[in-house]
Amino acid sequence: MTQVLKRVLIRLFRLCPLRKMIVFESHPDLSDNSYALYEELLRRGVNKRYKIYWMKTFRDGKVYTLPENVATFEQQPATLKETLQRAYVLNCSRFIIDCNSFVKKRRKNQVRIHLGHGMPIKIDLEYSRKFGDCEKYLIQSDFWREIYTEQICVPDDILCTFGYPRNDVLVNKAEAAEWRRATGVYKKVLMWMPTYRQHRRHMDRAMEVQYPYGMPCVHDFEELQRLHQQLQEQEILLLFRPHPVQDLSVWEEYTFSHIQIADDEYLAKSDLTLYELLGHTDGLITDYSSVYFDYLLTDKPVALTIEDMDEYFQHFTLAFPDYKETIKGYYVERFEELLGFVREVAEEKDSMKKERIGAKLKFHQDASGHSAAKIADMLTSDYGM
């Protein structure tokens, strides 16, 4: 009976005129490109004219402090009331802004802008091709057009090269006074952001190569201790941010003075978003993650832990014919090379700067740090927001 009622009410919602409402989606909730654009719209007072809804992915009971005319609804409703609210918002909103999950249009005259979750080194073709109908699909430069049209099958005429809103704070640094005070005892700060190897919900797709601490090229506790010792000697803080789906409960057992887990709790205590924090670091360690492309905008050193590259791209589709021909940085294929990168940062050397700057110019069409404003302007001029 409930399902019948739900279907009837959804049909009724689709008969209603579209309302002055905007749906935002991101993962995690209230983050990423969508959140950066949302903040720009708030600065412009759009919430005075439109009701803004955030679609919540996680039912964790978290209560957000939201400004006037902004609310949330559940992506996975548990009650009839939540089901009806979700159906109403998704069927009656004029605008849909998503960046991770694909929030499909319910009606043809809705306007959907897909902001993207990251330029791809790896592509899950089965998932990526389910992007659905949208008016604009964001990419960072014309370099990406062929990849998106040929591999992901996005029509060329909806691709736009405004850059990512989340990257604005990499170019125009946010204030970080509290965090600076807390980390002032260190000479340098490195961020380590690996992608996942063992997805905690899909262990059937896990890679055979195991890194016990989620740090590629760190194979055992002895190497972890050696890494920490070098960080101590060179007065460097390593902020380790594991991928959200990586199971890293092992870190609950350890405490290190020069390695800290930069999880959401750490960000909240620092009063910074992830990308605001990234803008203040002195170097990045990553691998096959899209954060590589974003961090190029800082012009700071990047290490790439690619010891397991051959196996990794048996599980995922590489977006390019050859990884090293396309992705430029300090390649780390052995533990000793990881220590070498830490030394370079400590000594303010940057052996791959020339190659990395060339990659930045190729991957980014606009490095001005005003992507959110440009997208907001487009929403106003082209779609009457």
mmCIF file of N, CA and C in Angstrom, residues 230-318:
data_model
loop_
_atom_site.group_PDB
_atom_site.id
_atom_site.type_symbol
_atom_site.label_atom_id
_atom_site.label_comp_id
_atom_site.label_asym_id
_atom_site.label_seq_id
_atom_site.Cartn_x
_atom_site.Cartn_y
_atom_site.Cartn_z
ATOM 1 N N GLN A 230 62.528 9.913 10.260
ATOM 2 C CA GLN A 230 63.006 10.953 9.347
ATOM 3 C C GLN A 230 62.158 12.216 9.450
ATOM 4 N N LEU A 231 60.866 12.043 9.596
ATOM 5 C CA LEU A 231 59.998 13.210 9.785
ATOM 6 C C LEU A 231 60.401 13.977 11.039
ATOM 7 N N GLN A 232 60.720 13.261 12.097
ATOM 8 C CA GLN A 232 61.162 13.897 13.334
ATOM 9 C C GLN A 232 62.453 14.669 13.130
ATOM 10 N N GLU A 233 63.422 14.017 12.502
ATOM 11 C CA GLU A 233 64.736 14.631 12.315
ATOM 12 C C GLU A 233 64.653 15.901 11.476
ATOM 13 N N GLN A 234 63.739 15.911 10.528
ATOM 14 C CA GLN A 234 63.641 17.062 9.623
ATOM 15 C C GLN A 234 62.487 17.988 9.995
ATOM 16 N N GLU A 235 61.870 17.719 11.130
ATOM 17 C CA GLU A 235 60.821 18.575 11.697
ATOM 18 C C GLU A 235 59.673 18.813 10.720
ATOM 19 N N ILE A 236 59.205 17.700 10.166
ATOM 20 C CA ILE A 236 58.104 17.718 9.204
ATOM 21 C C ILE A 236 56.904 17.011 9.808
ATOM 22 N N LEU A 237 55.746 17.611 9.669
ATOM 23 C CA LEU A 237 54.488 16.971 10.049
ATOM 24 C C LEU A 237 53.883 16.324 8.810
ATOM 25 N N LEU A 238 53.547 15.046 8.929
ATOM 26 C CA LEU A 238 52.854 14.335 7.852
ATOM 27 C C LEU A 238 51.391 14.169 8.240
ATOM 28 N N LEU A 239 50.517 14.788 7.468
ATOM 29 C CA LEU A 239 49.078 14.637 7.658
ATOM 30 C C LEU A 239 48.606 13.522 6.731
ATOM 31 N N PHE A 240 48.123 12.451 7.308
ATOM 32 C CA PHE A 240 47.696 11.296 6.524
ATOM 33 C C PHE A 240 46.173 11.275 6.472
ATOM 34 N N ARG A 241 45.646 11.399 5.260
ATOM 35 C CA ARG A 241 44.187 11.368 5.072
ATOM 36 C C ARG A 241 43.828 10.155 4.228
ATOM 37 N N PRO A 242 43.437 9.061 4.871
ATOM 38 C CA PRO A 242 43.055 7.868 4.113
ATOM 39 C C PRO A 242 41.792 8.104 3.316
ATOM 40 N N HIS A 243 41.639 7.333 2.255
ATOM 41 C CA HIS A 243 40.411 7.402 1.469
ATOM 42 C C HIS A 243 39.234 6.967 2.344
ATOM 43 N N PRO A 244 38.063 7.608 2.211
ATOM 44 C CA PRO A 244 36.923 7.302 3.102
ATOM 45 C C PRO A 244 36.502 5.842 3.108
ATOM 46 N N VAL A 245 36.752 5.099 2.015
ATOM 47 C CA VAL A 245 36.284 3.711 1.976
ATOM 48 C C VAL A 245 37.370 2.712 2.367
ATOM 49 N N GLN A 246 38.581 3.182 2.641
ATOM 50 C CA GLN A 246 39.656 2.285 3.053
ATOM 51 C C GLN A 246 39.486 1.919 4.527
ATOM 52 N N ASP A 247 39.600 0.639 4.842
ATOM 53 C CA ASP A 247 39.509 0.189 6.235
ATOM 54 C C ASP A 247 40.870 0.368 6.894
ATOM 55 N N LEU A 248 40.958 1.325 7.807
ATOM 56 C CA LEU A 248 42.230 1.622 8.469
ATOM 57 C C LEU A 248 42.078 1.631 9.986
ATOM 58 N N SER A 249 41.319 0.671 10.504
ATOM 59 C CA SER A 249 41.135 0.590 11.951
ATOM 60 C C SER A 249 42.446 0.341 12.670
ATOM 61 N N VAL A 250 43.472 -0.153 11.956
ATOM 62 C CA VAL A 250 44.770 -0.409 12.572
ATOM 63 C C VAL A 250 45.380 0.853 13.163
ATOM 64 N N TRP A 251 45.022 2.028 12.616
ATOM 65 C CA TRP A 251 45.599 3.278 13.111
ATOM 66 C C TRP A 251 45.108 3.628 14.506
ATOM 67 N N GLU A 252 44.073 2.981 14.962
ATOM 68 C CA GLU A 252 43.597 3.225 16.321
ATOM 69 C C GLU A 252 44.615 2.772 17.370
ATOM 70 N N GLU A 253 45.573 1.934 16.959
ATOM 71 C CA GLU A 253 46.557 1.385 17.899
ATOM 72 C C GLU A 253 47.778 2.281 18.081
ATOM 73 N N TYR A 254 47.980 3.247 17.181
ATOM 74 C CA TYR A 254 49.252 3.965 17.165
ATOM 75 C C TYR A 254 49.071 5.462 17.381
ATOM 76 N N THR A 255 50.109 6.047 17.968
ATOM 77 C CA THR A 255 50.192 7.494 18.112
ATOM 78 C C THR A 255 51.611 7.920 17.761
ATOM 79 N N PHE A 256 51.733 8.853 16.829
ATOM 80 C CA PHE A 256 53.030 9.365 16.413
ATOM 81 C C PHE A 256 53.022 10.887 16.499
ATOM 82 N N SER A 257 54.132 11.447 16.946
ATOM 83 C CA SER A 257 54.202 12.904 17.106
ATOM 84 C C SER A 257 54.225 13.637 15.773
ATOM 85 N N HIS A 258 54.783 13.008 14.728
ATOM 86 C CA HIS A 258 54.953 13.677 13.444
ATOM 87 C C HIS A 258 54.093 13.078 12.330
ATOM 88 N N ILE A 259 53.167 12.197 12.703
ATOM 89 C CA ILE A 259 52.164 11.686 11.759
ATOM 90 C C ILE A 259 50.805 11.846 12.429
ATOM 91 N N GLN A 260 49.914 12.564 11.800
ATOM 92 C CA GLN A 260 48.574 12.749 12.337
ATOM 93 C C GLN A 260 47.545 12.372 11.277
ATOM 94 N N ILE A 261 46.452 11.781 11.716
ATOM 95 C CA ILE A 261 45.370 11.401 10.802
ATOM 96 C C ILE A 261 44.506 12.631 10.548
ATOM 97 N N ALA A 262 44.482 13.084 9.318
ATOM 98 C CA ALA A 262 43.726 14.298 8.956
ATOM 99 C C ALA A 262 42.326 13.916 8.507
ATOM 100 N N ASP A 263 41.559 13.323 9.431
ATOM 101 C CA ASP A 263 40.193 12.925 9.114
ATOM 102 C C ASP A 263 39.248 14.108 9.305
ATOM 103 N N ASP A 264 37.954 13.856 9.186
ATOM 104 C CA ASP A 264 36.988 14.952 9.303
ATOM 105 C C ASP A 264 37.028 15.606 10.683
ATOM 106 N N GLU A 265 37.309 14.817 11.706
ATOM 107 C CA GLU A 265 37.423 15.378 13.059
ATOM 108 C C GLU A 265 38.592 16.357 13.141
ATOM 109 N N TYR A 266 39.701 15.989 12.510
ATOM 110 C CA TYR A 266 40.869 16.882 12.486
ATOM 111 C C TYR A 266 40.530 18.192 11.777
ATOM 112 N N LEU A 267 39.827 18.088 10.654
ATOM 113 C CA LEU A 267 39.452 19.286 9.904
ATOM 114 C C LEU A 267 38.532 20.177 10.731
ATOM 115 N N ALA A 268 37.583 19.561 11.435
ATOM 116 C CA ALA A 268 36.652 20.342 12.251
ATOM 117 C C ALA A 268 37.399 21.089 13.358
ATOM 118 N N LYS A 269 38.358 20.421 14.000
ATOM 119 C CA LYS A 269 39.135 21.063 15.052
ATOM 120 C C LYS A 269 39.984 22.203 14.505
ATOM 121 N N SER A 270 40.433 22.055 13.273
ATOM 122 C CA SER A 270 41.261 23.079 12.637
ATOM 123 C C SER A 270 40.435 24.192 12.018
ATOM 124 N N ASP A 271 39.116 24.001 11.969
ATOM 125 C CA ASP A 271 38.194 24.960 11.360
ATOM 126 C C ASP A 271 38.558 25.213 9.896
ATOM 127 N N LEU A 272 38.863 24.110 9.181
ATOM 128 C CA LEU A 272 39.233 24.186 7.771
ATOM 129 C C LEU A 272 38.524 23.077 6.997
ATOM 130 N N THR A 273 38.218 23.358 5.731
ATOM 131 C CA THR A 273 37.818 22.287 4.833
ATOM 132 C C THR A 273 39.086 21.581 4.346
ATOM 133 N N LEU A 274 38.914 20.427 3.723
ATOM 134 C CA LEU A 274 40.068 19.680 3.237
ATOM 135 C C LEU A 274 40.908 20.516 2.274
ATOM 136 N N TYR A 275 40.254 21.181 1.337
ATOM 137 C CA TYR A 275 41.011 21.919 0.325
ATOM 138 C C TYR A 275 41.601 23.213 0.882
ATOM 139 N N GLU A 276 40.973 23.798 1.863
ATOM 140 C CA GLU A 276 41.591 24.933 2.550
ATOM 141 C C GLU A 276 42.879 24.485 3.232
ATOM 142 N N LEU A 277 42.844 23.309 3.844
ATOM 143 C CA LEU A 277 44.053 22.770 4.473
ATOM 144 C C LEU A 277 45.119 22.451 3.429
ATOM 145 N N LEU A 278 44.725 21.835 2.337
ATOM 146 C CA LEU A 278 45.677 21.499 1.271
ATOM 147 C C LEU A 278 46.446 22.733 0.791
ATOM 148 N N GLY A 279 45.757 23.846 0.699
ATOM 149 C CA GLY A 279 46.388 25.063 0.218
ATOM 150 C C GLY A 279 47.518 25.552 1.099
ATOM 151 N N HIS A 280 47.552 25.101 2.355
ATOM 152 C CA HIS A 280 48.579 25.545 3.300
ATOM 153 C C HIS A 280 49.693 24.521 3.497
ATOM 154 N N THR A 281 49.634 23.388 2.815
ATOM 155 C CA THR A 281 50.675 22.379 2.971
ATOM 156 C C THR A 281 51.848 22.673 2.042
ATOM 157 N N ASP A 282 52.969 21.963 2.276
ATOM 158 C CA ASP A 282 54.202 22.211 1.532
ATOM 159 C C ASP A 282 54.494 21.140 0.493
ATOM 160 N N GLY A 283 53.646 20.137 0.407
ATOM 161 C CA GLY A 283 53.834 19.080 -0.572
ATOM 162 C C GLY A 283 52.758 18.024 -0.401
ATOM 163 N N LEU A 284 52.580 17.212 -1.445
ATOM 164 C CA LEU A 284 51.532 16.187 -1.469
ATOM 165 C C LEU A 284 52.137 14.848 -1.851
ATOM 166 N N ILE A 285 51.664 13.788 -1.173
ATOM 167 C CA ILE A 285 51.943 12.411 -1.581
ATOM 168 C C ILE A 285 50.615 11.793 -1.981
ATOM 169 N N THR A 286 50.543 11.278 -3.197
ATOM 170 C CA THR A 286 49.313 10.625 -3.660
ATOM 171 C C THR A 286 49.698 9.540 -4.656
ATOM 172 N N ASP A 287 48.776 9.105 -5.509
ATOM 173 C CA ASP A 287 49.072 8.026 -6.437
ATOM 174 C C ASP A 287 48.207 8.119 -7.685
ATOM 175 N N TYR A 288 46.989 7.530 -7.614
ATOM 176 C CA TYR A 288 46.086 7.507 -8.765
ATOM 177 C C TYR A 288 44.838 8.328 -8.469
ATOM 178 N N SER A 289 44.947 9.248 -7.528
ATOM 179 C CA SER A 289 43.809 10.053 -7.083
ATOM 180 C C SER A 289 43.720 11.352 -7.880
ATOM 181 N N SER A 290 42.498 11.830 -8.070
ATOM 182 C CA SER A 290 42.289 13.082 -8.799
ATOM 183 C C SER A 290 42.833 14.292 -8.064
ATOM 184 N N VAL A 291 43.137 14.147 -6.774
ATOM 185 C CA VAL A 291 43.704 15.291 -6.047
ATOM 186 C C VAL A 291 45.031 15.719 -6.668
ATOM 187 N N TYR A 292 45.688 14.810 -7.379
ATOM 188 C CA TYR A 292 46.931 15.166 -8.073
ATOM 189 C C TYR A 292 46.729 16.380 -8.975
ATOM 190 N N PHE A 293 45.683 16.341 -9.802
ATOM 191 C CA PHE A 293 45.451 17.431 -10.750
ATOM 192 C C PHE A 293 45.142 18.734 -10.012
ATOM 193 N N ASP A 294 44.351 18.645 -8.965
ATOM 194 C CA ASP A 294 43.985 19.835 -8.210
ATOM 195 C C ASP A 294 45.215 20.476 -7.571
ATOM 196 N N TYR A 295 46.061 19.643 -6.983
ATOM 197 C CA TYR A 295 47.212 20.163 -6.238
ATOM 198 C C TYR A 295 48.241 20.831 -7.151
ATOM 199 N N LEU A 296 48.219 20.506 -8.429
ATOM 200 C CA LEU A 296 49.130 21.170 -9.367
ATOM 201 C C LEU A 296 48.974 22.692 -9.305
ATOM 202 N N LEU A 297 47.797 23.159 -8.947
ATOM 203 C CA LEU A 297 47.542 24.598 -8.892
ATOM 204 C C LEU A 297 48.350 25.297 -7.809
ATOM 205 N N THR A 298 48.874 24.548 -6.837
ATOM 206 C CA THR A 298 49.664 25.155 -5.763
ATOM 207 C C THR A 298 51.118 25.377 -6.166
ATOM 208 N N ASP A 299 51.559 24.726 -7.257
ATOM 209 C CA ASP A 299 52.959 24.782 -7.696
ATOM 210 C C ASP A 299 53.922 24.210 -6.660
ATOM 211 N N LYS A 300 53.450 23.267 -5.858
ATOM 212 C CA LYS A 300 54.290 22.649 -4.826
ATOM 213 C C LYS A 300 54.580 21.188 -5.180
ATOM 214 N N PRO A 301 55.616 20.598 -4.580
ATOM 215 C CA PRO A 301 56.037 19.237 -4.957
ATOM 216 C C PRO A 301 54.962 18.181 -4.748
ATOM 217 N N VAL A 302 54.963 17.201 -5.649
ATOM 218 C CA VAL A 302 54.030 16.078 -5.580
ATOM 219 C C VAL A 302 54.801 14.774 -5.750
ATOM 220 N N ALA A 303 54.617 13.854 -4.789
ATOM 221 C CA ALA A 303 55.171 12.502 -4.911
ATOM 222 C C ALA A 303 54.056 11.549 -5.321
ATOM 223 N N LEU A 304 54.388 10.576 -6.150
ATOM 224 C CA LEU A 304 53.417 9.631 -6.679
ATOM 225 C C LEU A 304 53.861 8.212 -6.334
ATOM 226 N N THR A 305 53.160 7.575 -5.404
ATOM 227 C CA THR A 305 53.498 6.220 -4.981
ATOM 228 C C THR A 305 52.849 5.218 -5.934
ATOM 229 N N ILE A 306 53.655 4.685 -6.839
ATOM 230 C CA ILE A 306 53.112 3.873 -7.932
ATOM 231 C C ILE A 306 53.759 2.486 -7.981
ATOM 232 N N GLU A 307 54.189 1.997 -6.838
ATOM 233 C CA GLU A 307 54.798 0.667 -6.768
ATOM 234 C C GLU A 307 53.862 -0.411 -7.309
ATOM 235 N N ASP A 308 52.567 -0.261 -7.074
ATOM 236 C CA ASP A 308 51.591 -1.293 -7.438
ATOM 237 C C ASP A 308 50.830 -0.947 -8.723
ATOM 238 N N MET A 309 51.418 -0.111 -9.566
ATOM 239 C CA MET A 309 50.700 0.391 -10.741
ATOM 240 C C MET A 309 50.219 -0.736 -11.666
ATOM 241 N N ASP A 310 51.054 -1.734 -11.909
ATOM 242 C CA ASP A 310 50.667 -2.793 -12.844
ATOM 243 C C ASP A 310 49.413 -3.518 -12.372
ATOM 244 N N GLU A 311 49.371 -3.864 -11.087
ATOM 245 C CA GLU A 311 48.171 -4.546 -10.579
ATOM 246 C C GLU A 311 46.986 -3.596 -10.519
ATOM 247 N N TYR A 312 47.241 -2.360 -10.116
ATOM 248 C CA TYR A 312 46.143 -1.405 -9.943
ATOM 249 C C TYR A 312 45.345 -1.262 -11.235
ATOM 250 N N PHE A 313 46.036 -1.145 -12.346
ATOM 251 C CA PHE A 313 45.321 -0.921 -13.612
ATOM 252 C C PHE A 313 44.894 -2.218 -14.298
ATOM 253 N N GLN A 314 44.993 -3.326 -13.557
ATOM 254 C CA GLN A 314 44.246 -4.514 -13.934
ATOM 255 C C GLN A 314 42.825 -4.441 -13.370
ATOM 256 N N HIS A 315 42.646 -3.633 -12.308
ATOM 257 C CA HIS A 315 41.343 -3.474 -11.667
ATOM 258 C C HIS A 315 40.581 -2.263 -12.210
ATOM 259 N N PHE A 316 41.313 -1.263 -12.662
ATOM 260 C CA PHE A 316 40.700 -0.007 -13.110
ATOM 261 C C PHE A 316 41.219 0.357 -14.494
ATOM 262 N N THR A 317 40.439 1.137 -15.218
ATOM 263 C CA THR A 317 40.814 1.585 -16.552
ATOM 264 C C THR A 317 41.657 2.853 -16.446
ATOM 265 N N LEU A 318 42.878 2.816 -16.972
ATOM 266 C CA LEU A 318 43.723 3.998 -17.016
ATOM 267 C C LEU A 318 43.175 4.939 -18.082
#
